[in-house]
Amino acid sequence: MKIIGIDHLGVAVNSIDQGKSFWQEVLGLEFEGSETVEEQKVTTAFLKVGTTPGMKSEVELLESTSDDGPIAKFLAKKGEGFQHVAFRVENIEDALAELKEKGIRLIDETPRIGAGGAKIAFLHPKATNGVLVELCER
Ligand code: CO
């Protein structure tokens, strides 16, 4: 599998409006837009981090749209904070096939469509030293 770079860091927040006051106003990260992914019961806001040639990284703020989605559960258990890291891969189907072959536990066996139309899949934290890892292909 070829990992191209860190695509984004997911940060769970109680409120994107309130969360943006640090990430956008204090750190000066450029707000690139927000989007609700109903299937995941989440609204996401992307903020651009720096400019690596050919590779853009972002912070993804995640606000729950309901009381029972994955982000609501995360916030109830741990409060606001770092929630997942997303690695951009060249080919997500190949990456998932390789991980499956190596016996790595996956949350998503096949890619689904995330914010921004990216193909995404999550690995199980039990297989990743407790870090929720997302693979993403754009
Ligand atoms: Co993400």
mmCIF file of C-alpha atoms and ligand atoms in Angstrom:
data_model
loop_
_atom_site.group_PDB
_atom_site.id
_atom_site.type_symbol
_atom_site.label_atom_id
_atom_site.label_comp_id
_atom_site.label_asym_id
_atom_site.label_seq_id
_atom_site.Cartn_x
_atom_site.Cartn_y
_atom_site.Cartn_z
ATOM 1 C CA MET A 1 0.000 0.000 0.000
ATOM 2 C CA LYS A 2 1.234 3.466 -0.702
ATOM 3 C CA ILE A 3 0.471 6.178 1.855
ATOM 4 C CA ILE A 4 0.907 9.594 0.247
ATOM 5 C CA GLY A 5 0.631 11.657 3.403
ATOM 6 C CA ILE A 6 -1.578 12.747 6.265
ATOM 7 C CA ASP A 7 -4.803 13.923 4.660
ATOM 8 C CA HIS A 8 -6.462 15.246 7.789
ATOM 9 C CA LEU A 9 -6.801 15.042 11.554
ATOM 10 C CA GLY A 10 -10.323 14.602 12.887
ATOM 11 C CA VAL A 11 -11.225 16.603 15.992
ATOM 12 C CA ALA A 12 -14.560 16.048 17.743
ATOM 13 C CA VAL A 13 -16.187 19.280 18.913
ATOM 14 C CA ASN A 14 -19.429 20.150 20.660
ATOM 15 C CA SER A 15 -19.974 22.965 18.192
ATOM 16 C CA ILE A 16 -18.226 23.802 14.941
ATOM 17 C CA ASP A 17 -19.065 27.490 15.333
ATOM 18 C CA GLN A 18 -17.409 27.555 18.719
ATOM 19 C CA GLY A 19 -14.576 25.219 17.639
ATOM 20 C CA LYS A 20 -13.689 27.426 14.708
ATOM 21 C CA SER A 21 -12.824 30.280 17.031
ATOM 22 C CA PHE A 22 -9.587 28.506 17.977
ATOM 23 C CA TRP A 23 -8.695 26.622 14.779
ATOM 24 C CA GLN A 24 -9.621 29.406 12.373
ATOM 25 C CA GLU A 25 -9.287 32.626 14.300
ATOM 26 C CA VAL A 26 -6.404 31.865 16.672
ATOM 27 C CA LEU A 27 -4.335 29.468 14.532
ATOM 28 C CA GLY A 28 -5.329 31.213 11.317
ATOM 29 C CA LEU A 29 -6.178 28.038 9.401
ATOM 30 C CA GLU A 30 -8.202 28.735 6.286
ATOM 31 C CA PHE A 31 -11.815 27.564 6.527
ATOM 32 C CA GLU A 32 -12.645 25.594 3.394
ATOM 33 C CA GLY A 33 -16.288 24.803 3.979
ATOM 34 C CA SER A 34 -18.537 22.479 5.901
ATOM 35 C CA GLU A 35 -20.738 19.595 4.949
ATOM 36 C CA THR A 36 -23.236 17.299 6.637
ATOM 37 C CA VAL A 37 -22.825 13.562 6.070
ATOM 38 C CA GLU A 38 -26.249 12.249 7.122
ATOM 39 C CA GLU A 39 -25.202 8.611 6.998
ATOM 40 C CA GLN A 40 -22.581 9.307 9.682
ATOM 41 C CA LYS A 41 -24.786 11.760 11.626
ATOM 42 C CA VAL A 42 -22.063 14.332 11.486
ATOM 43 C CA THR A 43 -21.353 17.808 10.218
ATOM 44 C CA THR A 44 -17.752 18.355 9.233
ATOM 45 C CA ALA A 45 -15.768 21.527 8.685
ATOM 46 C CA PHE A 46 -12.419 21.447 6.919
ATOM 47 C CA LEU A 47 -9.584 23.856 7.680
ATOM 48 C CA LYS A 48 -6.475 23.892 5.552
ATOM 49 C CA VAL A 49 -3.074 23.361 7.185
ATOM 50 C CA GLY A 50 -0.025 24.806 5.455
ATOM 51 C CA THR A 51 1.039 23.999 1.934
ATOM 52 C CA THR A 52 3.176 20.963 1.253
ATOM 53 C CA PRO A 53 3.783 20.855 -2.495
ATOM 54 C CA GLY A 54 1.226 18.548 -4.082
ATOM 55 C CA MET A 55 -0.196 17.552 -0.720
ATOM 56 C CA LYS A 56 -2.731 19.461 1.296
ATOM 57 C CA SER A 57 -3.425 18.565 4.923
ATOM 58 C CA GLU A 58 -6.465 19.624 6.859
ATOM 59 C CA VAL A 59 -8.061 19.675 10.267
ATOM 60 C CA GLU A 60 -11.567 18.201 10.165
ATOM 61 C CA LEU A 61 -13.872 19.438 12.919
ATOM 62 C CA LEU A 62 -16.657 16.954 13.626
ATOM 63 C CA GLU A 63 -19.954 17.942 15.222
ATOM 64 C CA SER A 64 -22.706 15.402 15.803
ATOM 65 C CA THR A 65 -26.114 15.946 14.213
ATOM 66 C CA SER A 66 -27.871 13.546 16.597
ATOM 67 C CA ASP A 67 -27.566 11.998 20.055
ATOM 68 C CA ASP A 68 -26.718 8.512 18.816
ATOM 69 C CA GLY A 69 -24.125 8.945 16.066
ATOM 70 C CA PRO A 70 -20.454 7.911 16.360
ATOM 71 C CA ILE A 71 -19.335 11.448 17.232
ATOM 72 C CA ALA A 72 -22.056 11.846 19.876
ATOM 73 C CA LYS A 73 -20.856 8.598 21.449
ATOM 74 C CA PHE A 74 -17.232 9.734 21.306
ATOM 75 C CA LEU A 75 -18.064 13.090 22.945
ATOM 76 C CA ALA A 76 -20.126 11.417 25.674
ATOM 77 C CA LYS A 77 -17.264 9.051 26.497
ATOM 78 C CA LYS A 78 -14.196 11.239 26.069
ATOM 79 C CA GLY A 79 -15.305 14.824 25.530
ATOM 80 C CA GLU A 80 -13.918 17.063 22.818
ATOM 81 C CA GLY A 81 -10.582 16.132 21.308
ATOM 82 C CA PHE A 82 -8.516 14.262 18.760
ATOM 83 C CA GLN A 83 -10.718 11.576 17.197
ATOM 84 C CA HIS A 84 -9.017 10.112 14.107
ATOM 85 C CA VAL A 85 -6.105 10.417 11.707
ATOM 86 C CA ALA A 86 -6.687 10.027 7.979
ATOM 87 C CA PHE A 87 -3.917 8.831 5.686
ATOM 88 C CA ARG A 88 -4.290 9.502 2.009
ATOM 89 C CA VAL A 89 -3.587 6.408 -0.087
ATOM 90 C CA GLU A 90 -3.073 6.000 -3.788
ATOM 91 C CA ASN A 91 -5.623 3.202 -4.147
ATOM 92 C CA ILE A 92 -7.992 2.463 -1.272
ATOM 93 C CA GLU A 93 -9.301 -0.861 -2.648
ATOM 94 C CA ASP A 94 -5.731 -2.187 -2.910
ATOM 95 C CA ALA A 95 -4.914 -0.901 0.578
ATOM 96 C CA LEU A 96 -7.970 -2.617 2.102
ATOM 97 C CA ALA A 97 -7.228 -5.872 0.278
ATOM 98 C CA GLU A 98 -3.670 -5.800 1.604
ATOM 99 C CA LEU A 99 -4.808 -5.129 5.174
ATOM 100 C CA LYS A 100 -7.420 -7.879 4.997
ATOM 101 C CA GLU A 101 -4.794 -10.289 3.759
ATOM 102 C CA LYS A 102 -2.627 -9.365 6.753
ATOM 103 C CA GLY A 103 -5.523 -10.059 9.111
ATOM 104 C CA ILE A 104 -5.990 -6.427 10.191
ATOM 105 C CA ARG A 105 -9.425 -5.783 11.651
ATOM 106 C CA LEU A 106 -11.412 -3.266 9.628
ATOM 107 C CA ILE A 107 -14.512 -1.237 10.423
ATOM 108 C CA ASP A 108 -15.201 -0.754 6.703
ATOM 109 C CA GLU A 109 -14.432 -3.737 4.498
ATOM 110 C CA THR A 110 -15.274 -1.688 1.432
ATOM 111 C CA PRO A 111 -14.860 2.058 0.921
ATOM 112 C CA ARG A 112 -17.731 4.466 1.409
ATOM 113 C CA ILE A 113 -18.127 8.068 0.388
ATOM 114 C CA GLY A 114 -17.169 10.664 2.985
ATOM 115 C CA ALA A 115 -17.103 14.443 3.069
ATOM 116 C CA GLY A 116 -15.876 16.056 -0.121
ATOM 117 C CA GLY A 117 -16.712 12.917 -2.116
ATOM 118 C CA ALA A 118 -13.560 11.128 -0.939
ATOM 119 C CA LYS A 119 -13.495 7.338 -0.770
ATOM 120 C CA ILE A 120 -12.890 6.472 2.883
ATOM 121 C CA ALA A 121 -12.595 3.440 5.152
ATOM 122 C CA PHE A 122 -11.851 3.079 8.857
ATOM 123 C CA LEU A 123 -9.548 0.544 10.500
ATOM 124 C CA HIS A 124 -10.502 -0.887 13.876
ATOM 125 C CA PRO A 125 -8.667 0.788 16.805
ATOM 126 C CA LYS A 126 -7.993 -2.664 18.278
ATOM 127 C CA ALA A 127 -5.630 -3.236 15.353
ATOM 128 C CA THR A 128 -3.915 0.164 15.462
ATOM 129 C CA ASN A 129 -2.670 0.709 19.020
ATOM 130 C CA GLY A 130 -5.908 2.409 19.920
ATOM 131 C CA VAL A 131 -5.871 5.079 17.209
ATOM 132 C CA LEU A 132 -8.872 5.365 14.921
ATOM 133 C CA VAL A 133 -7.258 5.335 11.459
ATOM 134 C CA GLU A 134 -9.052 6.385 8.303
ATOM 135 C CA LEU A 135 -7.779 5.664 4.822
ATOM 136 C CA CYS A 136 -8.847 8.133 2.217
ATOM 137 C CA GLU A 137 -8.498 8.408 -1.551
ATOM 138 C CA ARG A 138 -9.266 11.638 -3.390
HETATM 139 CO CO CO B 1 -12.060 12.017 8.484
#
